[in-house]
Backbone as a ProteinNet text record, in pm:
[ID]
protein_1_A
[PRIMARY]
MTFAQAVTDRTRALQTRLCVGLDPRLDAYRDAAHLREHTLDVLEATAPYAACVKPQLAFYEALGLDGLRILEEVCAAARTLGLPVLLDAKRGDIGSTAQAYAQGWLTGRHAGAALTVNPFLGFETLTPFVDTARANGGAVFVLVKTSNPGQADLQGGGISERVADEITRLNAQEDAEYASVGAVVGATHPGDLAAFRARMPRALLLLPGLGAQGATAAQLAPAFDPGGTGALASASRGVQYASGLDVRASVDAARDFRNALNSVLS
[TERTIARY]
-101.3	-179.2	-106	-133.6	-56.8	-114.6	-31.1	-80	-215.6	-204.6	-322.5	-453.9	-442.9	-545.6	-589.7	-500.6	-528.2	-608.5	-550.4	-630.1	-774.1	-778.9	-916.6	-1013.5	-961.2	-1043.1	-1089.8	-998.1	-1032.9	-1133.6	-1125.9	-1222.6	-1356.3	-1371.5	-1492.3	-1543.2	-1454	-1520.9	-1548.5	-1475.5	-1497.7	-1573.5	-1589.3	-1650.9	-1572.4	-1435	-1350.8	-1247.4	-1242.4	-1136.3	-1035.3	-1023.1	-951.3	-811.9	-707.8	-557.5	-521.8	-499.2	-448.5	-306.5	-278.5	-145.2	-85.1	32.2	96.5	214	201.5	315.4	356.3	417.2	436.7	538.3	500.7	581.5	638.2	767.4	818.1	788.1	770.2	740.1	589.1	521.7	378.6	388.1	508.8	516.7	621.7	619.7	708.7	846.3	858.2	974.7	942.1	1043.3	1025.9	933.7	949.2	863.8	708.1	686.7	551.4	503.2	581.2	552.8	511.4	598.5	569.6	449.8	412.7	291.4	161.6	165.5	43	41.2	138.3	132.1	72.5	126.6	74.3	-79.6	-109.9	-258.7	-341.2	-306	-382.4	-392.5	-290.5	-290.8	-394.9	-383.6	-474.8	-620.5	-642.6	-774.4	-843.4	-773.9	-834.6	-840.5	-776.7	-764.5	-891.4	-998.2	-1123.4	-1187.3	-1132.2	-1182.8	-1080.3	-974.3	-872.9	-860.1	-836	-798.4	-659.6	-585.2	-423.3	-378.4	-241.8	-190.4	-55.2	-40.3	76.1	163.9	270	380.9	452.8	474.5	555.9	699.1	788.8	937.2	999.8	979.5	1053.6	1051.6	931.1	904	982.4	1003.1	1076.2	1224.8	1263.5	1414.5	1461.4	1366.5	1411.4	1444.1	1407.6	1432.8	1556.3	1616	1743.6	1716.6	1790.6	1773.8	1643.2	1613.7	1482	1367.3	1372.9	1261.8	1257.8	1356.6	1355.7	1305	1333.6	1288.7	1124.3	1095.9	948.1	880.6	937.6	874.4	859.7	968	954.6	834.8	816.3	707.1	568.9	563.1	441.4	415.2	509.6	488.6	436.5	505.1	485.3	331.9	299.9	160.1	49.9	79.7	-6.4	-31	74.5	51.1	-25.8	-10.3	-79	-226	-259.8	-401.3	-451.7	-379.8	-436.5	-432.9	-353	-349.4	-234.2	-257.1	-132.5	-67.1	65.2	142.2	202.1	171.9	226.1	314.9	444.9	549.4	562.5	548.1	556.3	697.9	791.3	930.7	972.8	898.5	916.8	1059	1107.2	1249.4	1254.7	1373.4	1418.6	1560.8	1618.7	1766.1	1801.5	1924.7	1966.9	2045.3	2036	2122.9	2113.1	2230.2	2236.7	2192.3	2184.9	2140.7	1980.5	1928.4	1773.2	1743.7	1817.6	1809.7	1826.1	1920.2	1931.9	1806.2	1757.4	1647.7	1523.2	1505.2	1401	1416.8	1534	1552.6	1541.1	1579	1563	1431	1338.9	1204.9	1091.6	1127.8	1023.3	1037	1135.8	1158	1211.6	1181.8	1232.3	1114.3	1146.1	1053.3	1018.4	1110.4	1102.6	1023.8	1000.3	962.1	806.8	761.8	627	607.2	473.1	441.6	437.5	422.6	413.6	501.5	530.3	628.4	598.1	591.3	586	731.2	723.6	847.4	831.6	958.1	963.8	1028.1	956.8	997.4	1079.6	1107	1168.2	1312.3	1372.3	1507.9	1508.9	1390.3	1374.4	1305.1	1221.9	1137.3	1224.2	1348.5	1426.9	1457.8	1460.8	1484.1	1375.5	1263.4	1141	1171	1244.7	1264.2	1296.2	1400.4	1421	1322.2	1247.1	1137.6	1030.8	988.1	877.8	910.8	1039.1	1078.9	1067.2	1116.6	1130.1	984.6	896.1	764.7	695.8	711	636.8	697.9	835.7	879.9	832.7	787.3	736.6	596.6	517.2	375.4	333.2	421.4	405.1	361.1	380.5	348.2	426.8	420.8	492.8	377.3	382.4	293.7	373.5	365.8	459.4	401.9	465.9	419.7	381.1	250.6	191.7	161.3	69.8	31.2	15.1	105.6	117.6	19	-5.3	-109.2	-74.4	59.1	108.9	84.3	79.7	45.2	165.5	291.4	397.3	425.4	345.7	365.4	358.9	294.5	279.2	411.8	514.4	640.2	702	684.6	745.5	648.1	525.7	424.3	319.1	334.7	238.3	297.8	229.6	280.3	268.6	183.5	171.3	257.8	348.9	454.3	375.6	278.6	204.7	125.9	82.4	16.3	115.9	244.2	350.9	371.6	375.7	406.7	287.2	165.3	60.3	50.5	109.4	104	202.8	306.4	408	362	294.4	227.8	135.1	61.6	-32.2	38.7	152.4	242.7	291.8	335.3	388.2	284.9	165.2	55.6	1.2	41	-19.4	52.9	170.1	243.3	183	81.7	20.2	-112.8	-160.1	-310.6	-357.7	-411.4	-473.4	-578.1	-676.1	-781.2	-704.6	-619.7	-532.9	-381.5	-304.9	-174	-78.4	58.8	149.9	196.5	172.9	216.8	97.8	101.7	-9.3	35	-58.7	-20.4	-62.8	17.2	-7.4	-76.5	-196.6	-270.8	-332.6	-294.8	-356.7	-502	-555.9	-693.8	-738.8	-623.3	-644.9	-660.6	-667.9	-687.7	-818	-937.1	-1049.7	-1099.8	-1057.8	-1087.9	-1028.8	-909.9	-821.5	-851.3	-927.2	-931.2	-995.6	-1102.2	-1169.6	-1072.9	-999.6	-900.5	-799.3	-733.5	-632.7	-686.5	-819.2	-870.2	-875.7	-925.9	-949.7	-808.4	-713	-583	-502.7	-537.8	-459.2	-569.3	-627.1	-763	-722.9	-592.1	-554.3	-459.7	-444.1	-363	-457	-406.7	-456.6	-415.6	-506.3	-471.2	-463.3	-363.7	-341.8	-366.6	-469.4	-515.1	-484.3	-363.9	-327.4	-398.3	-420	-480.4	-606.3	-664.9	-808.4	-790.4	-873	-859.2	-776.2	-664.9	-576.9	-531.9	-518.3	-488.8	-601.9	-720.7	-836.9	-920.3	-896.4	-970.6	-1083.1	-1201	-1308.6	-1357.3	-1429.5	-1461.2	-1557.1	-1643.5	-1739.7	-1667.2	-1558.8	-1480.4	-1413.1	-1404	-1326.2	-1385.8	-1515.7	-1593.5	-1522.7	-1480.1	-1429.6	-1300.7	-1245.2	-1123.3	-1146.3	-1267.2	-1303.5	-1367.4	-1349	-1426.1	-1559.7	-1656.1	-1783.1	-1764.9	-1848.3	-1826.1	-1729.7	-1671.4	-1590.3	-1463.7	-1401.1	-1268.6	-1168.2	-1033.8	-943.9	-865.8	-899.5	-844.9	-851.4	-743.2	-738.9	-730.1	-808.8	-801.6	-717.1	-612.4	-510.4	-553.4	-559.8	-570.6	-463.2	-375.3	-286.1	-290.6	-254.9	-285.3	-433.6	-513.3	-659.9	-716.7	-637.9	-662.6	-571	-450.9	-355.3	-371.4	-379.5	-394.7	-523.5	-636.1	-760.7	-805.2	-760.8	-779.8	-660.3	-552.2	-442.5	-392.9	-379	-347.1	-455.8	-574.3	-685.3	-716.8	-692	-701.7	-854.5	-951.2	-1091.5	-1123.6	-1071.2	-1088.4	-1037.5	-922.7	-863.3	-967.2	-1017.9	-1115.4	-1228.1	-1289.2	-1396.1	-1373.9	-1246.9	-1209.8	-1208.3	-1134.3	-1131.5	-1255.7	-1349	-1492.8	-1565.6	-1553.1	-1605.4	-1564.7	-1430.5	-1376.6	-1426.9	-1427.3	-1473.3	-1612.6	-1704.2	-1844.6	-1867.7	-1797.7	-1809.7	-1778.9	-1668.8	-1624.6	-1739.7	-1788.4	-1900.4	-2014.4	-2054.9	-2182.7	-2158.1	-2047.8	-2011.9	-2045.3	-1984.8	-1985.9	-2101.6	-2194.4	-2322.6	-2422.6
-786.8	-692.3	-616.1	-471.5	-392.6	-405.7	-341.1	-356.5	-279.5	-146.9	-70.8	-139.7	-205.7	-270.8	-389.3	-468.2	-591.2	-551.9	-434	-392.7	-340.3	-265.3	-218.7	-334.9	-437.4	-536.7	-615.8	-636.7	-705.5	-629.7	-495	-413.9	-441.1	-428.8	-450.4	-586.9	-695.8	-835.1	-869.8	-822.5	-862.9	-757.9	-643.6	-523.9	-511.9	-488.8	-455.1	-338.1	-251	-144.5	-143.1	-265.8	-272.7	-322.3	-263.4	-294.6	-354.7	-487.2	-546.9	-526.4	-450.5	-437.8	-558.3	-609.9	-720.3	-659.8	-621.1	-559.2	-637.8	-770.5	-857.7	-816.3	-791.7	-740.7	-855.3	-876.3	-983.1	-1005.7	-890.3	-898.5	-958.3	-976.3	-1052	-1192.8	-1257.4	-1394.7	-1456	-1587.4	-1664	-1665	-1667.4	-1669.5	-1630	-1630.1	-1586.8	-1700.8	-1823.8	-1932	-1906.3	-1855	-1829.3	-1701.8	-1613.9	-1487.6	-1517.1	-1605.1	-1651.5	-1724.8	-1820.3	-1889.1	-1803.1	-1722.3	-1631.4	-1531.2	-1478.7	-1385.8	-1457.5	-1566.1	-1635.1	-1671.7	-1718	-1753.8	-1638.2	-1510.9	-1392.3	-1352.3	-1368	-1339.2	-1429.5	-1554.9	-1646.1	-1629.3	-1601.4	-1594.8	-1462.3	-1368.7	-1225.7	-1201.9	-1282	-1260.2	-1225.9	-1296.4	-1276.7	-1139.1	-1061.9	-928.3	-816.8	-854.9	-762.7	-734.4	-607.3	-575.7	-595.2	-575.1	-600.5	-616.9	-656.8	-680.3	-591.2	-532.9	-437.3	-471.4	-547.9	-588	-462.7	-441.6	-326.8	-374.2	-338	-386.1	-377.3	-280	-250.5	-366.5	-423	-548.1	-665.8	-675.1	-803.8	-778.2	-642	-627.4	-638.2	-605	-612.2	-760	-850.5	-996.2	-1041.6	-949.6	-1001.3	-1082	-1187.2	-1286	-1354.8	-1400.2	-1479.6	-1397.4	-1267.1	-1184.9	-1172.6	-1153.8	-1145.2	-1278	-1384.4	-1524.6	-1527.8	-1469.6	-1471.3	-1367.8	-1263.2	-1161.1	-1241	-1308.3	-1394.9	-1486.7	-1546	-1647.2	-1566.7	-1458.6	-1384.8	-1331.5	-1282.7	-1235.6	-1356.4	-1466.2	-1584.2	-1620.9	-1632.9	-1685.8	-1577.6	-1440.2	-1352.6	-1377.3	-1394.2	-1413.6	-1543.4	-1642.7	-1774.5	-1739.6	-1658.6	-1617.6	-1515.2	-1461.9	-1361.4	-1227.6	-1204.2	-1071.6	-987.6	-875.1	-794.1	-729.7	-743.2	-699.4	-563.7	-482.3	-339.3	-352.4	-333.3	-334	-191.1	-184.9	-63	-28.6	44.4	73.6	194.2	298	441.7	465.9	409.1	416.8	547.4	603.6	724.7	759.5	769.4	811.2	885.5	895.3	960.2	865.2	886.8	827.2	660.5	608.5	455.3	396.5	461.9	411.8	397	499.7	477.9	371.6	353.3	247.5	109.5	102.9	-32	-58	54.2	23.9	-23.8	50.4	3.6	-136.7	-171.4	-305	-417.7	-370.5	-457.8	-482.6	-379.6	-391.1	-379	-388.6	-388	-510.5	-588.3	-708.7	-820.4	-936.2	-1058.4	-1110.5	-1223.6	-1293.3	-1240.2	-1175	-1117.8	-969.4	-922.2	-785.9	-774.8	-656.1	-631.7	-587.8	-585.7	-535.9	-393.8	-341.7	-202.4	-153.2	-27.9	9	154.2	187.7	322.2	398.7	518.6	577.1	736.5	781.8	908.3	1012.4	1120.7	1210.3	1329.7	1328.6	1466	1479.3	1398.6	1426.5	1500.3	1525.6	1571.8	1487.6	1551.8	1477.8	1379.2	1430.8	1344.8	1209	1207.3	1080.1	963.7	1022.1	925.7	847.5	902.5	843.4	688.9	649.6	510.6	420.6	455.3	384	381.9	497.4	498.2	413.2	431.2	353.3	209.9	169.1	17.7	-30.4	35.1	-10	-16.2	74	64.4	-54.7	-84.3	-180.2	-317.3	-319.3	-456.8	-470.5	-367.8	-368.7	-338.6	-273.4	-243.3	-102.8	-54.2	80.8	138.8	269.7	329.4	410.3	427.7	511.6	614.5	753.7	850.2	921	943.9	1012.5	1152.5	1180.1	1318.6	1381.4	1316.6	1382.3	1261.7	1233.1	1107.5	1120.9	1006.4	996.2	1053.6	1074.1	1102.4	1258.7	1292.8	1441	1522.4	1478.9	1552.3	1581.9	1519.1	1551.1	1698.8	1784.8	1923.6	1994.1	1937.7	2001.4	2024	1927.3	1931.7	1941	1885.4	1855.8	1969.6	2074.9	2186.2	2289.1	2403.4	2522	2497.1	2396	2372.2	2270.5	2213	2107.8	1986.7	1930.4	1817.7	1848.7	1964.5	1994.1	1988	2039.5	2028.4	1882.4	1796.3	1662.3	1598.2	1633.7	1582.9	1622.3	1740.5	1793.2	1709.3	1675.1	1595.9	1458.8	1400.8	1265.6	1284.7	1393.7	1402.6	1415.2	1481.4	1515.3	1364.6	1293.6	1169.8	1069.2	1070.2	989.9	1028.4	1149.6	1191.6	1121.2	1064	994.5	852.5	811	677.9	675.3	575	559.1	445	470.8	366.9	438.8	362.8	398.4	473	382.3	439.4	400.2	504.2	492.4	433.3	430.4	352.6	431.2	550.5	650.5	669.8	622.4	643.2	740.7	765.1	863.3	814.9	844.2	810.6	937	934.7	1024.9	995.8	1024.4	979.6	972.8	877.3	867.2	958.3	989.3	1076.4	1230.3	1254.4	1395.8	1400.8	1367.6	1343.8	1473.1	1600.9	1723.9	1750.3	1685.1	1704	1608.7	1501.1	1395.4	1432.6	1510	1550.6	1633.4	1725.1	1803	1727	1628.7	1549.6	1456.1	1401.1	1323.4	1384.3	1514.4	1602.6	1640.2	1650.4	1700.2	1590.7	1467.2	1347.9	1250.9	1282.5	1217.2	1077.7	1035.2	909.5	827	879.1	803.9	726.5	603.8	526.4	598.3	619.9	679.4	568.5	561.1	468.6	560.8	502.2	590.7	510.6	528.4	458.8	537.3	458.4	513.4	477.8	387.3	325.5	237.2	260	169.8	227.5	167.1	187.5	337.2	422	554	632.7	590.8	674.2	702.1	695.3	703.6	617.8	650.4	572.7	563.9	455.7	442.7	557.9	591.4	698	830.6	851.6	980.5	974.7	844.1	840	838.4	856	854.4	957.8	1074.2	1175.1	1120.5	1024.7	976.6	890.8	846.5	739	807.5	748	781.6	720.7	775.4	704.3	563.4	475.1	328.7	271	356.6	306.7	262.7	308.4	273	382.7	362	470.9	494.9	414.1	437.9	307	289.9	164.9	219.4	168.1	208	100.8	144	49.8	33.5	-79.2	-128.4	-230.4	-209.3	-301.3	-365.2	-284.4	-348.7	-384.3	-304.4	-317.3	-441.7	-508.8	-644.4	-738.6	-741.3	-839.3	-856	-762.2	-779.1	-721.9	-743.6	-704.6	-750.2	-869.2	-919.3	-1012.7	-960.1	-1040.5	-1118.2	-1252.2	-1327.3	-1416.5	-1373	-1456.6	-1423.5	-1529.6	-1515.8	-1487.4	-1552.5	-1532	-1382.3	-1322	-1174.4	-1103.4	-1130.8	-1059.2	-1076	-1192.8	-1213.7	-1114.8	-1118.2	-1036.7	-894.8	-848.5	-705.1	-675.9	-758.9	-732.6	-718.8	-823.7	-817.2	-695.9	-658.9	-534.4	-415.2	-398.8	-272.9	-279.3	-395.8	-404.4	-362.2	-413.2	-370.3	-225.5	-173.2	-26.6	57.5	28	99.8	76.5	-30.4	-47.9	25.4	28.6	101.5	257.3	312.8	446.9	469.3	382.7	407.1	363.9	296.9	244.7	352.3
-1706.2	-1661.6	-1546.8	-1548.6	-1465.4	-1314	-1222.8	-1080.9	-1078.6	-1130.5	-1119.5	-1178.4	-1289.4	-1351.3	-1258.7	-1208.8	-1123.1	-1001.4	-936.3	-824.8	-853	-956.2	-1002.3	-1038.8	-1113.5	-1146.9	-1025.2	-923.6	-811.5	-726.9	-723.5	-652.8	-716.4	-845.2	-902.4	-892.6	-900.3	-892.4	-749.8	-653.9	-516.8	-431.2	-484.6	-420.4	-294.1	-307.8	-189.1	-231.1	-150	-152.6	-38.5	21	141.1	100.7	155.4	145.9	290.2	295.7	426.1	438.9	541.9	578.4	671.9	649.9	723	782.4	906.9	1000.5	1114.2	1089.4	1197.3	1298.1	1419	1537.7	1617.6	1635.5	1674.7	1831.7	1893.6	2044.2	2058	1965.2	1976.5	1967.4	1927.9	1912	1991	1999.4	2066.7	1993.4	1875.7	1794.5	1646	1563.3	1418.6	1352.8	1388.4	1331.7	1355.6	1484.2	1513.8	1440.4	1421.5	1347.2	1200.5	1140.8	1003.1	994.2	1078.3	1065.9	1097.4	1188.7	1196.5	1086.1	1032.4	924.1	797.1	773.6	651.3	671.4	787.9	830.7	808.6	859	838.4	690.6	618.5	464.1	406.8	425.5	356.3	389.6	527	580.3	528.7	529	486.7	339	255.2	117.8	48.9	80.5	15.1	19.4	123.8	156.2	120.1	54.8	18.1	-125.2	-155.3	-303.3	-336.1	-221.1	-229.1	-84.9	-73.7	50.6	66.6	170	181.7	300.8	269.3	383.3	395	533	577.9	593.6	492.9	497.7	622.3	701.1	811.5	917	930.3	1027.4	977.6	847.1	807.8	815.3	772.8	794.1	939.7	1025.6	1170.3	1213.2	1145.3	1176.4	1093.1	1020.6	944.9	833	811.9	699.7	704.4	831.6	849.2	806.6	824.4	797.1	642.2	572.4	429.1	367.3	427.7	386.6	400.9	512.3	541.7	444	427.7	324.5	184.4	153.9	14.5	17.1	127.3	136.4	138	214.8	211.5	74.8	-15.3	-155.1	-245.4	-224.6	-312.9	-277.9	-142.7	-115.1	-159.3	-139.6	-206.6	-343.5	-426	-574.5	-591.7	-522.8	-538.6	-510.8	-424.6	-377.3	-475.5	-564.8	-666.4	-611	-498.2	-434.8	-486.3	-549.7	-568.9	-453.9	-463	-354.6	-367.6	-254.6	-250.7	-129.5	-181.6	-58.6	-3.7	130.7	194.1	247.2	168.9	199.9	209.8	142.3	144.5	106.1	-5.7	-43	-124.4	-128.2	-197.6	-194	-299.2	-302.1	-443.5	-467.9	-584.5	-678.8	-813.3	-908.2	-903.4	-895	-906	-783.7	-673.1	-549	-556.3	-615.6	-638.9	-742.2	-839.9	-931.1	-874.5	-778.2	-700.4	-622.3	-552	-464.7	-557.7	-664.1	-762	-818.6	-854.2	-898.5	-775.4	-666.5	-544.6	-492.7	-502.8	-449.7	-538.4	-676.3	-777.4	-866.4	-844.9	-928.4	-846	-882.1	-804.7	-719.5	-675.5	-584.2	-451.6	-400.1	-265.5	-277.7	-406.4	-410.2	-447	-437.7	-464.3	-603.5	-649.4	-776.8	-773.1	-651.7	-631.1	-503.2	-489.7	-383.5	-345.2	-220.3	-179.8	-183.5	-234.6	-244.1	-196.9	-159.9	-87.9	-196.1	-235.6	-333	-277.9	-155.2	-90.6	-110.6	-205.5	-240.3	-384.7	-435.7	-563.9	-670.3	-759.6	-841.8	-925.4	-969.2	-1064.1	-1004.2	-864.5	-795.6	-808.5	-858.3	-884.7	-1013.4	-1107.6	-1236.4	-1235.6	-1164.2	-1169.4	-1118.9	-1017.8	-961.2	-1064.8	-1124.5	-1222.2	-1346.2	-1387.4	-1513.2	-1488.9	-1362.5	-1330.1	-1331.4	-1259	-1231.7	-1381	-1463.3	-1589.4	-1671.4	-1663.1	-1743.3	-1688	-1563.4	-1517.4	-1483.2	-1544.2	-1510.4	-1368.2	-1295.8	-1153.7	-1132.4	-1009.9	-974.7	-861.6	-850.3	-728.1	-666.8	-535.8	-459.9	-391.2	-439.5	-393.5	-269.6	-169.2	-40.7	-87.4	-60.9	-90.5	37.5	125	252.6	341.8	434.8	504.4	635.2	695	790.8	927.8	955.3	1094.4	1112.5	1239.7	1269.6	1235.8	1245.6	1216.8	1064.5	975.9	842.1	800.6	868.7	848.3	855.3	927.7	931.8	788.1	710.8	576.6	456.2	477.8	373.2	374.4	453	441.7	344.4	334.8	247.3	110.3	67.8	-75.8	-128.2	-37.4	-86.8	-132.5	-58.1	-103.8	-234.7	-251.1	-386.5	-501.9	-487.2	-576	-612.7	-517.7	-548.3	-611.4	-584.1	-647.7	-798.9	-831.7	-962	-1041.5	-986.7	-1053.6	-1084.3	-996.5	-1022.4	-1131.3	-1136.9	-1258.3	-1393.7	-1392.1	-1510.8	-1551.4	-1459.9	-1500.7	-1559.2	-1486.2	-1544.8	-1676.9	-1708.5	-1857.3	-1958.7	-1921	-2036.7	-2063.3	-1990.9	-1997.6	-2046.7	-2124.6	-2157.5	-2086.2	-1976.1	-1889.5	-1807.4	-1753.4	-1661.1	-1530.8	-1471.8	-1370.4	-1411.2	-1395.8	-1430.6	-1332.4	-1368.3	-1268.8	-1156.7	-1153.5	-1043.1	-953.6	-827.3	-736.6	-633.4	-543.6	-422.8	-286.1	-199.7	-57.6	4.5	43.7	110.4	238.4	343.2	472.4	481.9	531.2	557.1	676.4	752.8	859.4	831.1	688.7	649.9	555.2	607.3	533.2	457.4	516.9	450.2	331.4	302.9	189.8	62.5	100.8	0.9	-123.2	-132.9	-247.6	-326.9	-263.3	-352	-407.6	-338.6	-401.7	-515.6	-497.9	-588.2	-709.5	-711.7	-840.1	-890.9	-812.2	-852.4	-925.8	-891.5	-957	-1008.4	-1115.7	-1162.9	-1198.7	-1242.7	-1293.6	-1188.8	-1075.1	-975.6	-882.7	-854.9	-737.2	-614.9	-526.2	-396.8	-282.8	-221	-100.2	26.8	98.7	212.5	338.5	397	517.4	643.6	754.5	874.7	914.8	840.8	882.9	991.4	1082.8	1211.9	1318	1340.8	1452.3	1467.3	1356.3	1357.1	1372.9	1370.3	1393.8	1271.3	1146.4	1041.6	1028	973.6	960.6	817.8	777.2	641.5	600.8	693.6	661.7	601.6	637.5	604.6	457.2	401.3	290.5	148.7	140	17.7	-89.9	-47.8	-150.2	-220.7	-158.3	-233	-349	-364.5	-470.9	-580.2	-696.4	-822.5	-828.3	-912.3	-931.2	-950.1	-887.6	-907.5	-793.5	-710.6	-606.1	-639.5	-739.9	-782.3	-758.8	-768	-756	-626.4	-518.2	-388.7	-322.4	-226.9	-152.1	-9.3	77.6	222	290.1	367.5	421.5	573.4	619.8	759.9	800.6	905.8	926.3	1068.1	1167.8	1308.9	1329	1272.5	1294.6	1234	1145.1	1088.8	1146	1126.5	1178.9	1335.9	1417.8	1544.2	1606.8	1537.4	1577.1	1703.5	1749.1	1888.3	1921.3	1949.8	1976.8	1854	1871.4	1753.1	1702.6	1722.7	1681.6	1529.4	1452.1	1308.3	1276.1	1357	1318.6	1343.7	1442.5	1461.9	1349.7	1294	1177.5	1051.9	1028.2	932	948.6	1079.7	1095.6	1080.2	1123.7	1104.1	952.5	877.6	732.1	664	713.7	638.8	677.3	804.2	857.1	784.8	777	703.1	559	492.1	355.8	340.1	442.2	442.3	457.2	551.9	583.4	470.8	410	285.5	170.9	157.8	56.3	84.1	215.1	262.5	228.7	251.2	227.2	71.3	-10.9	-141.4	-224.7	-155.5	-228	-271.5
[MASK]
++++++++++++++++++++++++++++++++++++++++++++++++++++++++++++++++++++++++++++++++++++++++++++++++++++++++++++++++++++++++++++++++++++++++++++++++++++++++++++++++++++++++++++++++++++++++++++++++++++++++++++++++++++++++++++++++++++++++++++++++++++++++++++++++++++++++++

């Protein structure tokens, strides 16, 4: 089963469109062992409310080899729980380097079934990532319009729309409800969601910015198809650190986000 189908099936079965981000910050913990324990506890406790999980690679890389070992454990635990893994790494490069990134982060025990990628070195640099994802039943999520305010410096003036059109072109090569090339569109741009949903009809949309960055579930309905599929709303700090290191608070936050999204789409 492909990543896109697994996420969509989970959305329908569990009635959840929430992507739980795991961004473990070392300064919140006593040491790396404490970070590992809490991150795995949050993952297991919030899994019933999540359509997928999204580890942010930067926070694991910051810990060196210990962090990569923890990431491998997080990926293994997610797979055991039946949670598709979307690795947030925003990789992008040319030629053989792009191929190496694709091999490194879309295959293997430490890798995700899906990966965020950066298209701003040119559309041909997406090819190794897309090919590797397709060969392994995975997915890539291409940055289209990110959630940060400074995105307008480079993503305005029709650039985001050009990237969206390339995603649609790539997805036309596949015969599936949702294809292997998804798009990152910030939940912080609610006025743009309907246009991007229409422009990329077979792309899963990843909507970062729910919670800590200020986006609310009520703003996100235009990103979804009828039946409430086609998009994933991502919350990271708002779940993992909903109230310090209180795992019960993380569960409550994940359930509340899940319920808020469902109420908007009902």
